[in-house]
Short mmCIF file of C-alpha atoms in Angstrom, two decimals:
data_model
loop_
_atom_site.label_atom_id
_atom_site.label_comp_id
_atom_site.label_asym_id
_atom_site.label_seq_id
_atom_site.Cartn_x
_atom_site.Cartn_y
_atom_site.Cartn_z
CA MET A 1 13.01 -10.33 19.18
CA ALA A 2 9.65 -9.30 17.89
CA VAL A 3 8.50 -5.64 18.32
CA ASN A 4 4.98 -5.11 19.68
CA PHE A 5 2.63 -2.17 18.69
CA HIS A 6 -0.91 -1.47 19.91
CA ASN A 7 -3.77 0.54 18.50
CA LEU A 8 -1.86 2.14 15.64
CA ASN A 9 -4.91 3.97 14.42
CA ALA A 10 -5.43 5.70 17.72
CA ALA A 11 -3.56 8.76 18.86
CA SER A 12 -1.90 6.91 21.69
CA GLY A 13 -0.70 4.20 19.35
CA LEU A 14 0.57 6.67 16.82
CA GLN A 15 2.44 8.61 19.39
CA LYS A 16 4.26 5.51 20.67
CA LEU A 17 5.20 4.62 17.14
CA ASN A 18 6.40 8.21 16.57
CA ASP A 19 8.54 8.01 19.67
CA TYR A 20 9.91 4.58 18.49
CA LEU A 21 10.96 6.00 15.15
CA LEU A 22 12.65 9.00 16.66
CA THR A 23 16.01 7.25 16.43
CA ARG A 24 15.27 4.60 13.85
CA SER A 25 14.84 4.50 10.04
CA TYR A 26 13.05 1.26 10.00
CA ILE A 27 10.91 -0.89 12.31
CA THR A 28 13.65 -3.44 12.76
CA GLY A 29 17.25 -3.61 11.49
CA TYR A 30 18.99 -1.25 9.13
CA GLN A 31 17.02 -1.70 5.95
CA ALA A 32 13.39 -1.94 4.98
CA SER A 33 11.88 -5.39 5.68
CA LYS A 34 8.56 -7.24 5.95
CA ASP A 35 8.19 -5.79 9.43
CA ASP A 36 7.87 -2.32 7.85
CA ILE A 37 5.23 -3.62 5.38
CA SER A 38 3.24 -5.21 8.39
CA VAL A 39 3.13 -1.87 10.21
CA TYR A 40 2.60 0.12 6.94
CA SER A 41 -0.49 -2.14 6.14
CA ALA A 42 -1.88 -1.84 9.63
CA LEU A 43 -2.34 2.01 9.29
CA ALA A 44 -5.76 2.82 7.95
CA THR A 45 -4.61 6.08 6.30
CA SER A 46 -1.52 8.14 5.78
CA PRO A 47 -0.42 9.54 9.18
CA SER A 48 -0.79 13.17 10.02
CA ALA A 49 2.31 15.46 9.63
CA ASP A 50 1.85 16.03 13.41
CA TYR A 51 3.57 12.59 13.86
CA VAL A 52 6.69 13.75 12.05
CA ASN A 53 8.71 10.50 12.48
CA VAL A 54 5.80 8.30 11.50
CA ALA A 55 5.01 10.48 8.49
CA ARG A 56 8.71 10.42 7.31
CA TRP A 57 8.91 6.62 7.71
CA TYR A 58 5.49 6.01 6.06
CA ASN A 59 6.43 8.16 2.96
CA HIS A 60 9.77 6.35 2.66
CA ILE A 61 8.20 2.91 2.70
CA ASP A 62 5.39 3.95 0.44
CA ALA A 63 8.00 5.12 -2.09
CA LEU A 64 10.06 1.88 -1.72
CA LEU A 65 7.00 -0.24 -2.39
CA LYS A 66 6.14 1.79 -5.60
CA LEU A 67 9.77 1.72 -6.73
CA CYS A 68 10.95 -1.94 -6.32
CA GLY A 69 9.09 -3.70 -3.44
CA ILE A 70 10.64 -5.10 -0.19
CA SER A 71 11.93 -8.62 0.25
CA GLU A 72 14.03 -8.53 3.53
CA GLU A 73 12.35 -10.84 6.05
CA GLY A 74 12.73 -8.77 9.16
CA LYS A 75 12.95 -9.80 12.80
CA GLY A 76 9.19 -10.10 13.56
CA VAL A 77 6.61 -7.52 14.62
CA LYS A 78 3.25 -7.95 16.44
CA ILE A 79 0.51 -5.46 15.99
CA GLU A 80 -2.65 -5.55 18.08
CA SER A 81 -6.01 -3.64 17.91
CA SER A 82 -5.17 -1.61 14.87
CA ALA A 83 -8.75 -0.96 13.78
CA SER A 84 -9.82 2.69 13.63
CA VAL A 85 -10.69 4.00 17.05
CA VAL A 86 -13.63 6.25 17.75
CA GLU A 87 -14.90 7.65 20.95
CA GLU A 88 -17.17 5.22 22.73
CA ALA A 89 -20.75 6.29 23.08
CA PRO A 90 -22.41 5.55 26.37
CA SER A 91 -24.50 2.41 26.47
CA PRO A 92 -28.20 3.21 26.18
CA ALA A 93 -30.13 2.70 29.28
CA ILE A 94 -32.71 -0.19 29.31
CA ASP A 95 -36.26 1.02 29.35
CA ASP A 96 -38.13 -1.46 31.52
CA LYS A 97 -41.44 -0.22 30.01
CA LYS A 98 -40.42 -0.83 26.44
CA GLY A 99 -38.09 -3.74 26.92
CA PRO A 100 -39.04 -7.40 26.97
CA ALA A 101 -40.24 -9.18 30.09
CA ALA A 102 -37.63 -9.76 32.71
CA ASP A 103 -38.01 -13.57 32.64
CA ASP A 104 -37.19 -13.72 28.90
CA ASP A 105 -33.46 -14.78 29.33
CA ASP A 106 -33.08 -16.07 25.82
CA ASP A 107 -33.51 -12.59 24.30
CA MET A 108 -31.95 -10.20 26.81
CA ASP A 109 -28.80 -10.51 28.89
CA LEU A 110 -29.19 -8.49 32.07
CA PHE A 111 -25.34 -8.15 32.38
CA GLY A 112 -24.95 -6.53 28.92
CA GLU A 113 -23.35 -9.48 27.07
CA GLU A 114 -24.04 -10.05 23.42
CA THR A 115 -26.72 -12.54 22.52
CA GLU A 116 -25.86 -15.39 20.36
CA GLU A 117 -27.53 -13.78 17.34
CA GLU A 118 -25.47 -10.61 17.83
CA LYS A 119 -22.19 -12.53 18.21
CA LYS A 120 -22.90 -14.45 14.96
CA ALA A 121 -23.82 -11.24 13.11
CA ALA A 122 -20.65 -9.53 14.32
CA GLU A 123 -18.48 -12.48 13.25
CA GLU A 124 -20.05 -12.48 9.71
CA ARG A 125 -19.44 -8.69 9.33
CA ALA A 126 -15.76 -9.12 10.43
CA ALA A 127 -15.29 -12.01 8.04
CA ALA A 128 -16.71 -9.89 5.21
CA VAL A 129 -14.38 -6.93 6.05
CA LYS A 130 -11.34 -9.17 6.21
CA ALA A 131 -12.16 -10.87 2.93
CA SER A 132 -12.68 -7.56 1.14
CA GLY A 133 -9.50 -6.14 2.64
CA LYS A 134 -7.39 -9.11 1.42
CA LYS A 135 -8.88 -8.86 -2.00
CA LYS A 136 -7.97 -5.21 -2.16
CA GLU A 137 -4.46 -5.72 -0.92
CA SER A 138 -3.58 -8.45 -3.35
CA GLY A 139 -4.78 -6.56 -6.47
CA LYS A 140 -1.87 -4.19 -7.10
CA SER A 141 1.67 -4.60 -8.48
CA SER A 142 4.75 -2.38 -8.71
CA VAL A 143 6.54 -2.66 -12.14
CA LEU A 144 9.96 -1.28 -13.32
CA LEU A 145 10.32 -0.70 -17.03
CA ASP A 146 13.39 -0.15 -19.24
CA VAL A 147 12.56 2.05 -22.15
CA LYS A 148 15.29 2.33 -24.77
CA PRO A 149 15.55 4.88 -27.51
CA TRP A 150 16.69 4.35 -31.09
CA ASP A 151 19.97 6.32 -30.77
CA ASP A 152 21.92 8.98 -28.94
CA GLU A 153 19.96 11.74 -30.81
CA THR A 154 16.66 10.74 -29.46
CA ASP A 155 14.99 13.43 -27.27
CA MET A 156 14.82 11.65 -23.92
CA GLN A 157 12.56 14.34 -22.43
CA LYS A 158 10.10 13.87 -25.26
CA LEU A 159 10.37 10.11 -24.92
CA GLU A 160 9.37 10.24 -21.24
CA GLU A 161 6.48 12.64 -22.14
CA VAL A 162 5.23 9.99 -24.61
CA VAL A 163 5.42 7.21 -22.06
CA ARG A 164 3.60 9.17 -19.35
CA SER A 165 0.98 10.27 -21.91
CA VAL A 166 -0.42 6.75 -21.74
CA LYS A 167 -3.47 6.91 -19.51
CA MET A 168 -5.76 4.09 -18.47
CA GLU A 169 -7.79 3.09 -15.48
CA GLY A 170 -5.71 1.21 -12.93
CA LEU A 171 -2.31 2.69 -14.08
CA LEU A 172 -0.22 5.19 -12.12
CA TRP A 173 3.23 6.30 -13.37
CA GLY A 174 5.86 6.82 -10.66
CA ALA A 175 9.46 7.91 -10.29
CA SER A 176 11.96 7.75 -13.22
CA LYS A 177 15.58 8.33 -14.09
CA LEU A 178 18.01 8.02 -16.98
CA ALA A 179 20.57 5.34 -16.98
CA PRO A 180 23.57 5.02 -19.37
CA VAL A 181 23.56 2.15 -21.85
CA GLY A 182 26.77 2.85 -23.82
CA TYR A 183 28.12 5.02 -26.72
CA GLY A 184 26.45 8.06 -25.33
CA ILE A 185 22.98 6.40 -25.37
CA LYS A 186 20.73 6.46 -22.25
CA LYS A 187 17.64 4.54 -21.38
CA LEU A 188 14.64 5.60 -19.40
CA GLN A 189 13.89 3.62 -16.20
CA ILE A 190 10.36 4.33 -14.93
CA MET A 191 8.15 2.89 -12.20
CA MET A 192 4.45 2.33 -12.44
CA THR A 193 1.84 0.92 -10.14
CA ILE A 194 -1.09 -1.17 -11.65
CA VAL A 195 -4.34 -2.70 -10.70
CA ASP A 196 -3.70 -6.33 -11.76
CA ASP A 197 -7.29 -6.93 -12.95
CA LEU A 198 -7.41 -3.71 -14.95
CA VAL A 199 -3.97 -3.47 -16.62
CA SER A 200 -1.81 -5.94 -18.54
CA VAL A 201 1.77 -4.83 -18.78
CA ASP A 202 2.47 -6.86 -21.95
CA ASN A 203 -0.59 -5.26 -23.66
CA LEU A 204 0.47 -1.78 -22.42
CA ILE A 205 3.85 -2.20 -24.06
CA GLU A 206 2.74 -3.77 -27.26
CA ASP A 207 -0.43 -1.65 -27.84
CA TYR A 208 0.66 1.69 -26.62
CA LEU A 209 4.50 1.95 -26.26
CA LEU A 210 5.67 0.10 -29.48
CA VAL A 211 3.19 1.71 -31.87
CA GLU A 212 2.85 5.08 -33.56
CA PRO A 213 3.52 7.78 -32.49
CA ALA A 214 5.42 6.40 -29.47
CA ASN A 215 7.70 4.20 -31.52
CA GLU A 216 9.21 7.22 -33.18
CA TYR A 217 11.16 7.61 -29.93
CA ILE A 218 11.06 4.04 -28.41
CA GLN A 219 13.04 1.19 -29.84
CA SER A 220 12.23 -1.42 -27.17
CA CYS A 221 10.65 -1.70 -23.78
CA ASP A 222 11.38 -4.38 -21.22
CA ILE A 223 10.04 -5.38 -17.83
CA VAL A 224 12.95 -5.28 -15.33
CA ALA A 225 10.98 -5.98 -12.00
CA PHE A 226 7.50 -7.04 -11.16
CA ASN A 227 6.46 -7.04 -7.48
CA LYS A 228 3.07 -7.65 -5.77
CA ILE A 229 2.13 -4.90 -3.34
#
């Protein structure tokens, strides 16, 4: 059964989500799913620490997306009116002295409804915002790399420093760990988030990680996982 949330960017919506997550680790089920991604994407910004349960859940989902992505289908979630909410300003009074003639029905609606021109302009603005949002969301990927040393005498701390020393626009290094390979040798597993249009993972490996001075420590580098965010 789908779960419904309303106005997630308003205080009332965040409080309801905070109460909902008081006894839950995820939006539905017992593991992260696409329902969590839907709610995560609906939040305009990282939630305030005042909403302790939402902040805990948000940071956990953010880390999972950066680490390996989420593929579980979920049970369904419905989110309504998640746009940022601001305090409504009072409608300005109509000045009869400055306004158009009372019999000009085409230009002014006496009951406060939008004119056709205003509706069309609002629809165009909404379409532009939606299009730019989709473009932004589809432009990032989460990548997991396996970086293998030459032998068991390679300084793995120095190896990781060499990897993280690679800096470029659109590249953000994430969590890492050492994993055993065999015969006392360990490999570095490291996450990175990239902007697809700015960073090519293949070029990053060939032009930065398998050339001097990095190749003094790195024997090979492989892509283990590649997920769109």
